[in-house]
């Protein structure tokens, strides 16, 4: 017999969706959208009432700041004391430096790389912390929300394009939209350049779009899989004799997926950050 | 850019039919994300990243500095080497020029000496020739006089009379001249 009272789909949608509530089982908090925090701009209604995902973003940000601030302080103290670096701070330093070098400087270049390092590093760790927070019990994944990933992608778009504008100048930047094609000159070349314009602009927009949906999709899909596997337990909960086996199998699979999700959390943060860095680097070295 | 945003908003609403599903795109959340990220970015940039990457950045700067120094020194060394080589080439050129000059002067000197020697030689030769000619002429004159005397003596003996006046002499001299012309 399949139990029908539990609507897995509903749980799934409810779990991954944003809400005006916090639910820690032992502590529940619900609120409503504040009408005074609403404003209209460009035909869109913006409501700045904090949601569950806003709270988790703030938690991620706070935790991240605390970690890095502490790491920085410990490192400074170790250096001042002429002590050999050790422990968690040293590990984080190595991690940060590896990211700074392999992710940022390798892709953007030795001259411009260090200037973009704070942005890319913040991006990486913010996404990583948000991803990991979603894996904790009662946690919510802010990066599994299209709004958050869209905001990060829009930011990436502006960073990439503005970095190009500042580096290449207006003329140089226009070349990235209307490229000068090798082996074509005169009226034909001009025509082709103009024809390439819409394609280039579309290319510029598609990249952040992909960033946005990749992160959102990966984070949401993991939760869907975990919840679906958990749903099996509820669906077959009154199947006498088999339910223990199904429960054990589900729990094992969920454990496996959870471990996979930890890897995915790192990989997606890495992917988002490295693609951002690569795109900035491509823009910087466009000639 | 905003058209993209609007497109995404439409997508979100279209799929979830409201702002409740996981595919909903809440515009307020975008603003929140920017606020949180920007605050985090500024805070970390001021209070965290510099302290974590400081040691490495300093080392990088030092190495960069050293590399730049090395490059500058190398450049300088190259420049001074170039200058040195140029000076060497100039000196070589000068030496060559001097040698050429000396050679040409020597050549000229030799020519002059040779010319003078030739001149002297010719002069000596000329003088010798002149002296020989003069000597020969004198000898010839002597011989002629002797011949005249002998002839006259012989003639005197022959015709038993003294033929010594000037007209006789003339006849014999004329005869001798004809002999000379024949020979």
mmCIF file with all atom_site columns, N, CA and C in Angstrom, chain B residues 4-49:
data_model
loop_
_atom_site.group_PDB
_atom_site.id
_atom_site.type_symbol
_atom_site.label_atom_id
_atom_site.label_alt_id
_atom_site.label_comp_id
_atom_site.label_asym_id
_atom_site.label_entity_id
_atom_site.label_seq_id
_atom_site.pdbx_PDB_ins_code
_atom_site.Cartn_x
_atom_site.Cartn_y
_atom_site.Cartn_z
_atom_site.occupancy
_atom_site.B_iso_or_equiv
_atom_site.pdbx_formal_charge
_atom_site.auth_seq_id
_atom_site.auth_comp_id
_atom_site.auth_asym_id
_atom_site.auth_atom_id
_atom_site.pdbx_PDB_model_num
ATOM 1   N N  . UNK B 1 4  ? 16.672 41.781 -19.869 1.00 0.00 ? 4  UNK B N  1
ATOM 2   C CA . UNK B 1 4  ? 17.032 40.427 -19.430 1.00 0.00 ? 4  UNK B CA 1
ATOM 3   C C  . UNK B 1 4  ? 16.378 40.130 -18.092 1.00 0.00 ? 4  UNK B C  1
ATOM 4   N N  . UNK B 1 5  ? 16.471 41.112 -17.204 1.00 0.00 ? 5  UNK B N  1
ATOM 5   C CA . UNK B 1 5  ? 15.890 40.974 -15.871 1.00 0.00 ? 5  UNK B CA 1
ATOM 6   C C  . UNK B 1 5  ? 14.391 40.721 -16.001 1.00 0.00 ? 5  UNK B C  1
ATOM 7   N N  . UNK B 1 6  ? 13.754 41.543 -16.859 1.00 0.00 ? 6  UNK B N  1
ATOM 8   C CA . UNK B 1 6  ? 12.305 41.419 -17.024 1.00 0.00 ? 6  UNK B CA 1
ATOM 9   C C  . UNK B 1 6  ? 11.956 40.047 -17.577 1.00 0.00 ? 6  UNK B C  1
ATOM 10  N N  . UNK B 1 7  ? 12.813 39.581 -18.515 1.00 0.00 ? 7  UNK B N  1
ATOM 11  C CA . UNK B 1 7  ? 12.591 38.263 -19.105 1.00 0.00 ? 7  UNK B CA 1
ATOM 12  C C  . UNK B 1 7  ? 12.648 37.191 -18.024 1.00 0.00 ? 7  UNK B C  1
ATOM 13  N N  . UNK B 1 8  ? 13.659 37.323 -17.171 1.00 0.00 ? 8  UNK B N  1
ATOM 14  C CA . UNK B 1 8  ? 13.820 36.327 -16.107 1.00 0.00 ? 8  UNK B CA 1
ATOM 15  C C  . UNK B 1 8  ? 12.650 36.393 -15.130 1.00 0.00 ? 8  UNK B C  1
ATOM 16  N N  . UNK B 1 9  ? 12.202 37.599 -14.857 1.00 0.00 ? 9  UNK B N  1
ATOM 17  C CA . UNK B 1 9  ? 11.064 37.755 -13.947 1.00 0.00 ? 9  UNK B CA 1
ATOM 18  C C  . UNK B 1 9  ? 9.843  37.051 -14.523 1.00 0.00 ? 9  UNK B C  1
ATOM 19  N N  . UNK B 1 10 ? 9.623  37.285 -15.821 1.00 0.00 ? 10 UNK B N  1
ATOM 20  C CA . UNK B 1 10 ? 8.497  36.658 -16.487 1.00 0.00 ? 10 UNK B CA 1
ATOM 21  C C  . UNK B 1 10 ? 8.587  35.144 -16.396 1.00 0.00 ? 10 UNK B C  1
ATOM 22  N N  . UNK B 1 11 ? 9.798  34.633 -16.690 1.00 0.00 ? 11 UNK B N  1
ATOM 23  C CA . UNK B 1 11 ? 10.033 33.186 -16.631 1.00 0.00 ? 11 UNK B CA 1
ATOM 24  C C  . UNK B 1 11 ? 9.651  32.660 -15.267 1.00 0.00 ? 11 UNK B C  1
ATOM 25  N N  . UNK B 1 12 ? 10.157 33.324 -14.268 1.00 0.00 ? 12 UNK B N  1
ATOM 26  C CA . UNK B 1 12 ? 9.938  32.875 -12.896 1.00 0.00 ? 12 UNK B CA 1
ATOM 27  C C  . UNK B 1 12 ? 8.451  32.832 -12.569 1.00 0.00 ? 12 UNK B C  1
ATOM 28  N N  . UNK B 1 13 ? 7.773  33.906 -12.883 1.00 0.00 ? 13 UNK B N  1
ATOM 29  C CA . UNK B 1 13 ? 6.356  33.962 -12.560 1.00 0.00 ? 13 UNK B CA 1
ATOM 30  C C  . UNK B 1 13 ? 5.564  32.982 -13.395 1.00 0.00 ? 13 UNK B C  1
ATOM 31  N N  . UNK B 1 14 ? 6.007  32.881 -14.664 1.00 0.00 ? 14 UNK B N  1
ATOM 32  C CA . UNK B 1 14 ? 5.291  32.011 -15.578 1.00 0.00 ? 14 UNK B CA 1
ATOM 33  C C  . UNK B 1 14 ? 5.353  30.561 -15.121 1.00 0.00 ? 14 UNK B C  1
ATOM 34  N N  . UNK B 1 15 ? 6.503  30.138 -14.618 1.00 0.00 ? 15 UNK B N  1
ATOM 35  C CA . UNK B 1 15 ? 6.652  28.722 -14.264 1.00 0.00 ? 15 UNK B CA 1
ATOM 36  C C  . UNK B 1 15 ? 6.030  28.394 -12.926 1.00 0.00 ? 15 UNK B C  1
ATOM 37  N N  . UNK B 1 16 ? 6.140  29.293 -12.000 1.00 0.00 ? 16 UNK B N  1
ATOM 38  C CA . UNK B 1 16 ? 5.678  28.957 -10.664 1.00 0.00 ? 16 UNK B CA 1
ATOM 39  C C  . UNK B 1 16 ? 4.286  29.523 -10.378 1.00 0.00 ? 16 UNK B C  1
ATOM 40  N N  . UNK B 1 17 ? 3.830  30.423 -11.232 1.00 0.00 ? 17 UNK B N  1
ATOM 41  C CA . UNK B 1 17 ? 2.524  31.007 -11.033 1.00 0.00 ? 17 UNK B CA 1
ATOM 42  C C  . UNK B 1 17 ? 2.429  31.714 -9.704  1.00 0.00 ? 17 UNK B C  1
ATOM 43  N N  . UNK B 1 18 ? 3.319  32.637 -9.467  1.00 0.00 ? 18 UNK B N  1
ATOM 44  C CA . UNK B 1 18 ? 3.312  33.347 -8.197  1.00 0.00 ? 18 UNK B CA 1
ATOM 45  C C  . UNK B 1 18 ? 4.689  33.348 -7.602  1.00 0.00 ? 18 UNK B C  1
ATOM 46  N N  . UNK B 1 19 ? 4.840  33.917 -6.418  1.00 0.00 ? 19 UNK B N  1
ATOM 47  C CA . UNK B 1 19 ? 6.154  34.064 -5.827  1.00 0.00 ? 19 UNK B CA 1
ATOM 48  C C  . UNK B 1 19 ? 6.403  33.031 -4.742  1.00 0.00 ? 19 UNK B C  1
ATOM 49  N N  . UNK B 1 20 ? 5.835  31.860 -4.897  1.00 0.00 ? 20 UNK B N  1
ATOM 50  C CA . UNK B 1 20 ? 5.970  30.901 -3.802  1.00 0.00 ? 20 UNK B CA 1
ATOM 51  C C  . UNK B 1 20 ? 6.828  29.698 -4.171  1.00 0.00 ? 20 UNK B C  1
ATOM 52  N N  . UNK B 1 21 ? 6.873  29.300 -5.444  1.00 0.00 ? 21 UNK B N  1
ATOM 53  C CA . UNK B 1 21 ? 7.607  28.098 -5.842  1.00 0.00 ? 21 UNK B CA 1
ATOM 54  C C  . UNK B 1 21 ? 9.096  28.319 -5.867  1.00 0.00 ? 21 UNK B C  1
ATOM 55  N N  . UNK B 1 22 ? 9.854  27.241 -6.056  1.00 0.00 ? 22 UNK B N  1
ATOM 56  C CA . UNK B 1 22 ? 11.312 27.377 -6.108  1.00 0.00 ? 22 UNK B CA 1
ATOM 57  C C  . UNK B 1 22 ? 11.787 28.078 -7.375  1.00 0.00 ? 22 UNK B C  1
ATOM 58  N N  . UNK B 1 23 ? 10.916 28.158 -8.379  1.00 0.00 ? 23 UNK B N  1
ATOM 59  C CA . UNK B 1 23 ? 11.337 28.807 -9.622  1.00 0.00 ? 23 UNK B CA 1
ATOM 60  C C  . UNK B 1 23 ? 10.956 30.277 -9.659  1.00 0.00 ? 23 UNK B C  1
ATOM 61  N N  . UNK B 1 24 ? 10.391 30.759 -8.548  1.00 0.00 ? 24 UNK B N  1
ATOM 62  C CA . UNK B 1 24 ? 9.982  32.156 -8.511  1.00 0.00 ? 24 UNK B CA 1
ATOM 63  C C  . UNK B 1 24 ? 11.208 33.051 -8.433  1.00 0.00 ? 24 UNK B C  1
ATOM 64  N N  . UNK B 1 25 ? 11.076 34.228 -9.057  1.00 0.00 ? 25 UNK B N  1
ATOM 65  C CA . UNK B 1 25 ? 12.178 35.171 -8.988  1.00 0.00 ? 25 UNK B CA 1
ATOM 66  C C  . UNK B 1 25 ? 11.674 36.402 -8.250  1.00 0.00 ? 25 UNK B C  1
ATOM 67  N N  . UNK B 1 26 ? 12.122 36.551 -7.026  1.00 0.00 ? 26 UNK B N  1
ATOM 68  C CA . UNK B 1 26 ? 11.671 37.665 -6.198  1.00 0.00 ? 26 UNK B CA 1
ATOM 69  C C  . UNK B 1 26 ? 12.600 38.859 -6.420  1.00 0.00 ? 26 UNK B C  1
ATOM 70  N N  . UNK B 1 27 ? 12.089 39.945 -6.994  1.00 0.00 ? 27 UNK B N  1
ATOM 71  C CA . UNK B 1 27 ? 12.973 41.089 -7.291  1.00 0.00 ? 27 UNK B CA 1
ATOM 72  C C  . UNK B 1 27 ? 13.630 41.653 -6.032  1.00 0.00 ? 27 UNK B C  1
ATOM 73  N N  . UNK B 1 28 ? 12.885 41.630 -4.918  1.00 0.00 ? 28 UNK B N  1
ATOM 74  C CA . UNK B 1 28 ? 13.454 42.160 -3.677  1.00 0.00 ? 28 UNK B CA 1
ATOM 75  C C  . UNK B 1 28 ? 14.706 41.400 -3.275  1.00 0.00 ? 28 UNK B C  1
ATOM 76  N N  . UNK B 1 29 ? 14.695 40.112 -3.576  1.00 0.00 ? 29 UNK B N  1
ATOM 77  C CA . UNK B 1 29 ? 15.828 39.271 -3.181  1.00 0.00 ? 29 UNK B CA 1
ATOM 78  C C  . UNK B 1 29 ? 17.088 39.659 -3.947  1.00 0.00 ? 29 UNK B C  1
ATOM 79  N N  . UNK B 1 30 ? 16.892 40.112 -5.178  1.00 0.00 ? 30 UNK B N  1
ATOM 80  C CA . UNK B 1 30 ? 18.043 40.552 -5.972  1.00 0.00 ? 30 UNK B CA 1
ATOM 81  C C  . UNK B 1 30 ? 18.715 41.724 -5.257  1.00 0.00 ? 30 UNK B C  1
ATOM 82  N N  . UNK B 1 31 ? 17.889 42.670 -4.830  1.00 0.00 ? 31 UNK B N  1
ATOM 83  C CA . UNK B 1 31 ? 18.429 43.842 -4.119  1.00 0.00 ? 31 UNK B CA 1
ATOM 84  C C  . UNK B 1 31 ? 19.136 43.375 -2.845  1.00 0.00 ? 31 UNK B C  1
ATOM 85  N N  . UNK B 1 32 ? 18.488 42.463 -2.129  1.00 0.00 ? 32 UNK B N  1
ATOM 86  C CA . UNK B 1 32 ? 19.088 41.958 -0.887  1.00 0.00 ? 32 UNK B CA 1
ATOM 87  C C  . UNK B 1 32 ? 20.433 41.286 -1.144  1.00 0.00 ? 32 UNK B C  1
ATOM 88  N N  . UNK B 1 33 ? 20.466 40.502 -2.211  1.00 0.00 ? 33 UNK B N  1
ATOM 89  C CA . UNK B 1 33 ? 21.723 39.813 -2.529  1.00 0.00 ? 33 UNK B CA 1
ATOM 90  C C  . UNK B 1 33 ? 22.825 40.832 -2.784  1.00 0.00 ? 33 UNK B C  1
ATOM 91  N N  . UNK B 1 34 ? 22.473 41.871 -3.551  1.00 0.00 ? 34 UNK B N  1
ATOM 92  C CA . UNK B 1 34 ? 23.483 42.895 -3.839  1.00 0.00 ? 34 UNK B CA 1
ATOM 93  C C  . UNK B 1 34 ? 23.956 43.573 -2.556  1.00 0.00 ? 34 UNK B C  1
ATOM 94  N N  . UNK B 1 35 ? 22.972 43.895 -1.674  1.00 0.00 ? 35 UNK B N  1
ATOM 95  C CA . UNK B 1 35 ? 23.344 44.574 -0.424  1.00 0.00 ? 35 UNK B CA 1
ATOM 96  C C  . UNK B 1 35 ? 24.283 43.682 0.397   1.00 0.00 ? 35 UNK B C  1
ATOM 97  N N  . UNK B 1 36 ? 23.867 42.424 0.567   1.00 0.00 ? 36 UNK B N  1
ATOM 98  C CA . UNK B 1 36 ? 24.662 41.500 1.396   1.00 0.00 ? 36 UNK B CA 1
ATOM 99  C C  . UNK B 1 36 ? 26.046 41.302 0.776   1.00 0.00 ? 36 UNK B C  1
ATOM 100 N N  . UNK B 1 37 ? 26.051 41.085 -0.535  1.00 0.00 ? 37 UNK B N  1
ATOM 101 C CA . UNK B 1 37 ? 27.335 40.808 -1.177  1.00 0.00 ? 37 UNK B CA 1
ATOM 102 C C  . UNK B 1 37 ? 28.255 42.020 -1.108  1.00 0.00 ? 37 UNK B C  1
ATOM 103 N N  . UNK B 1 38 ? 27.684 43.185 -1.393  1.00 0.00 ? 38 UNK B N  1
ATOM 104 C CA . UNK B 1 38 ? 28.506 44.400 -1.390  1.00 0.00 ? 38 UNK B CA 1
ATOM 105 C C  . UNK B 1 38 ? 29.087 44.648 0.009   1.00 0.00 ? 38 UNK B C  1
ATOM 106 N N  . UNK B 1 39 ? 28.225 44.497 1.027   1.00 0.00 ? 39 UNK B N  1
ATOM 107 C CA . UNK B 1 39 ? 28.708 44.707 2.407   1.00 0.00 ? 39 UNK B CA 1
ATOM 108 C C  . UNK B 1 39 ? 29.824 43.713 2.711   1.00 0.00 ? 39 UNK B C  1
ATOM 109 N N  . UNK B 1 40 ? 29.574 42.456 2.330   1.00 0.00 ? 40 UNK B N  1
ATOM 110 C CA . UNK B 1 40 ? 30.546 41.404 2.596   1.00 0.00 ? 40 UNK B CA 1
ATOM 111 C C  . UNK B 1 40 ? 31.854 41.697 1.868   1.00 0.00 ? 40 UNK B C  1
ATOM 112 N N  . UNK B 1 41 ? 31.711 42.110 0.616   1.00 0.00 ? 41 UNK B N  1
ATOM 113 C CA . UNK B 1 41 ? 32.884 42.421 -0.206  1.00 0.00 ? 41 UNK B CA 1
ATOM 114 C C  . UNK B 1 41 ? 33.719 43.527 0.438   1.00 0.00 ? 41 UNK B C  1
ATOM 115 N N  . UNK B 1 42 ? 33.039 44.605 0.845   1.00 0.00 ? 42 UNK B N  1
ATOM 116 C CA . UNK B 1 42 ? 33.763 45.743 1.418   1.00 0.00 ? 42 UNK B CA 1
ATOM 117 C C  . UNK B 1 42 ? 34.410 45.358 2.750   1.00 0.00 ? 42 UNK B C  1
ATOM 118 N N  . UNK B 1 43 ? 33.647 44.628 3.577   1.00 0.00 ? 43 UNK B N  1
ATOM 119 C CA . UNK B 1 43 ? 34.188 44.241 4.883   1.00 0.00 ? 43 UNK B CA 1
ATOM 120 C C  . UNK B 1 43 ? 35.392 43.319 4.732   1.00 0.00 ? 43 UNK B C  1
ATOM 121 N N  . UNK B 1 44 ? 35.229 42.311 3.867   1.00 0.00 ? 44 UNK B N  1
ATOM 122 C CA . UNK B 1 44 ? 36.330 41.353 3.697   1.00 0.00 ? 44 UNK B CA 1
ATOM 123 C C  . UNK B 1 44 ? 37.548 42.033 3.074   1.00 0.00 ? 44 UNK B C  1
ATOM 124 N N  . UNK B 1 45 ? 37.280 42.982 2.171   1.00 0.00 ? 45 UNK B N  1
ATOM 125 C CA . UNK B 1 45 ? 38.405 43.646 1.522   1.00 0.00 ? 45 UNK B CA 1
ATOM 126 C C  . UNK B 1 45 ? 39.187 44.483 2.519   1.00 0.00 ? 45 UNK B C  1
ATOM 127 N N  . UNK B 1 46 ? 38.429 44.992 3.516   1.00 0.00 ? 46 UNK B N  1
ATOM 128 C CA . UNK B 1 46 ? 39.104 45.862 4.472   1.00 0.00 ? 46 UNK B CA 1
ATOM 129 C C  . UNK B 1 46 ? 39.704 45.082 5.637   1.00 0.00 ? 46 UNK B C  1
ATOM 130 N N  . UNK B 1 47 ? 38.984 44.059 6.098   1.00 0.00 ? 47 UNK B N  1
ATOM 131 C CA . UNK B 1 47 ? 39.388 43.423 7.358   1.00 0.00 ? 47 UNK B CA 1
ATOM 132 C C  . UNK B 1 47 ? 39.955 42.018 7.224   1.00 0.00 ? 47 UNK B C  1
ATOM 133 N N  . UNK B 1 48 ? 39.790 41.401 6.064   1.00 0.00 ? 48 UNK B N  1
ATOM 134 C CA . UNK B 1 48 ? 40.211 39.992 6.006   1.00 0.00 ? 48 UNK B CA 1
ATOM 135 C C  . UNK B 1 48 ? 41.248 39.706 4.927   1.00 0.00 ? 48 UNK B C  1
ATOM 136 N N  . UNK B 1 49 ? 40.905 39.964 3.674   1.00 0.00 ? 49 UNK B N  1
ATOM 137 C CA . UNK B 1 49 ? 41.814 39.530 2.599   1.00 0.00 ? 49 UNK B CA 1
ATOM 138 C C  . UNK B 1 49 ? 43.223 40.114 2.735   1.00 0.00 ? 49 UNK B C  1
#
